[in-house]
């Protein structure tokens, strides 16, 4: 085997090993990381699901949007649980973040 053949063969082997390692790494990463689905992707999905409750800031623009008289249908649906009992509305961002981190609420 002459020198140019050795260089081509060495380059070929190096490329095959590099591609093999890259493929193996990508395959392992796809198999070890779990795929998660979005539970909610829009406001229309929020009332349809039963896993999470939703909340928004008391005294904010969201309150007038969801609980106002001229609210559209989806906004009325989101605000309906809070029309009679507004105790579930959060008063601080920290309280809302704590509820979201517990996995029980969606914060709008």
CSV table of C-alpha atoms in Angstrom, one decimal:
chain,number,residue,atom,x,y,z
A,1,UNK,CA,0.0,0.0,0.0
A,2,UNK,CA,1.5,3.3,-1.0
A,3,UNK,CA,1.4,6.6,1.0
A,4,UNK,CA,-1.6,8.3,-0.8
A,5,UNK,CA,-3.7,5.1,-0.3
A,6,UNK,CA,-2.8,5.1,3.4
A,7,UNK,CA,-3.9,8.8,3.8
A,8,UNK,CA,-7.2,8.1,2.0
A,9,UNK,CA,-7.8,4.9,4.1
A,10,UNK,CA,-6.9,6.7,7.4
A,11,UNK,CA,-9.2,9.6,6.6
A,12,UNK,CA,-12.0,7.2,5.7
A,13,UNK,CA,-11.6,5.3,9.0
A,14,UNK,CA,-11.4,8.5,11.0
A,15,UNK,CA,-14.6,9.8,9.4
A,16,UNK,CA,-16.4,6.5,10.0
A,17,UNK,CA,-15.4,6.5,13.7
A,18,UNK,CA,-16.5,10.2,14.1
A,19,UNK,CA,-19.9,9.7,12.5
A,20,UNK,CA,-20.4,6.5,14.4
A,21,UNK,CA,-19.8,8.3,17.7
A,22,UNK,CA,-22.0,11.2,16.8
A,23,UNK,CA,-24.8,8.9,15.8
A,24,UNK,CA,-24.5,6.9,19.0
A,25,UNK,CA,-24.5,10.1,21.1
A,26,UNK,CA,-27.7,11.4,19.4
A,27,UNK,CA,-29.4,8.1,19.7
A,28,UNK,CA,-28.6,7.8,23.4
A,29,UNK,CA,-29.9,11.4,24.0
A,30,UNK,CA,-33.2,10.7,22.3
A,31,UNK,CA,-33.7,7.5,24.2
A,32,UNK,CA,-32.8,8.9,27.7
A,33,UNK,CA,-34.7,12.2,27.6
A,34,UNK,CA,-38.5,11.7,28.1
A,35,UNK,CA,-40.8,13.3,25.6
A,36,UNK,CA,-43.3,15.6,27.2
A,37,UNK,CA,-46.5,16.8,25.8
A,38,UNK,CA,-47.9,20.2,26.3
A,39,UNK,CA,-51.0,19.9,28.5
A,40,UNK,CA,-52.3,23.3,27.5
A,41,UNK,CA,-51.4,25.2,24.3
A,42,UNK,CA,-54.1,27.9,24.3
A,43,UNK,CA,-57.0,29.3,26.4
A,44,UNK,CA,-59.4,27.1,24.5
A,45,UNK,CA,-57.6,24.0,26.0
A,46,UNK,CA,-57.8,25.3,29.6
A,47,UNK,CA,-61.5,24.6,30.4
A,48,UNK,CA,-61.4,21.2,28.6
A,49,UNK,CA,-58.7,19.7,30.8
A,50,UNK,CA,-59.2,18.5,34.4
A,51,UNK,CA,-55.6,18.2,35.7
A,52,UNK,CA,-54.9,21.9,36.4
A,53,UNK,CA,-56.8,24.8,38.0
A,54,UNK,CA,-56.1,28.3,36.7
A,55,UNK,CA,-55.7,31.5,38.4
A,56,UNK,CA,-54.8,35.1,37.6
A,57,UNK,CA,-53.9,38.3,39.5
A,58,UNK,CA,-56.6,39.9,41.5
A,59,UNK,CA,-57.1,43.6,40.6
A,60,UNK,CA,-55.2,43.2,37.3
A,61,UNK,CA,-56.3,43.7,33.7
A,62,UNK,CA,-56.9,40.0,33.5
A,63,UNK,CA,-59.6,40.3,36.1
A,64,UNK,CA,-61.5,42.9,34.0
A,65,UNK,CA,-60.9,40.8,30.8
A,66,UNK,CA,-62.2,37.5,32.3
A,67,UNK,CA,-64.9,38.9,34.7
A,68,UNK,CA,-66.0,42.0,32.8
A,69,UNK,CA,-69.5,42.4,31.3
A,70,UNK,CA,-68.3,42.6,27.7
A,71,UNK,CA,-66.1,39.5,27.8
A,72,UNK,CA,-66.1,37.2,24.8
A,73,UNK,CA,-67.2,33.6,25.2
A,74,UNK,CA,-63.8,32.0,25.9
A,75,UNK,CA,-63.0,34.7,28.4
A,76,UNK,CA,-66.4,34.2,30.2
A,77,UNK,CA,-65.6,30.5,30.3
A,78,UNK,CA,-62.2,31.1,31.9
A,79,UNK,CA,-63.7,33.6,34.4
A,80,UNK,CA,-66.8,31.6,35.3
A,81,UNK,CA,-65.3,29.7,38.3
A,82,UNK,CA,-64.3,33.1,39.9
A,83,UNK,CA,-67.6,34.9,39.6
A,84,UNK,CA,-68.9,33.8,42.9
A,85,UNK,CA,-65.8,33.0,44.8
A,86,UNK,CA,-62.7,35.1,44.1
A,87,UNK,CA,-60.7,33.6,46.9
A,88,UNK,CA,-58.7,31.5,44.5
A,89,UNK,CA,-57.3,34.5,42.7
A,90,UNK,CA,-53.7,35.3,43.7
A,91,UNK,CA,-52.7,38.6,45.2
A,92,UNK,CA,-48.9,38.3,44.6
A,93,UNK,CA,-46.7,36.9,41.9
A,94,UNK,CA,-44.9,34.8,44.4
A,95,UNK,CA,-48.0,33.0,45.5
A,96,UNK,CA,-48.8,32.3,41.8
A,97,UNK,CA,-45.3,31.0,41.2
A,98,UNK,CA,-45.5,28.7,44.2
A,99,UNK,CA,-48.8,27.2,43.0
A,100,UNK,CA,-47.3,26.7,39.5
A,101,UNK,CA,-44.2,25.0,41.0
A,102,UNK,CA,-46.4,22.7,43.0
A,103,UNK,CA,-48.0,21.5,39.8
A,104,UNK,CA,-51.5,22.3,40.7
A,105,UNK,CA,-52.2,25.6,38.8
A,106,UNK,CA,-51.8,27.4,35.6
A,107,UNK,CA,-51.0,31.1,36.0
A,108,UNK,CA,-52.4,33.5,33.3
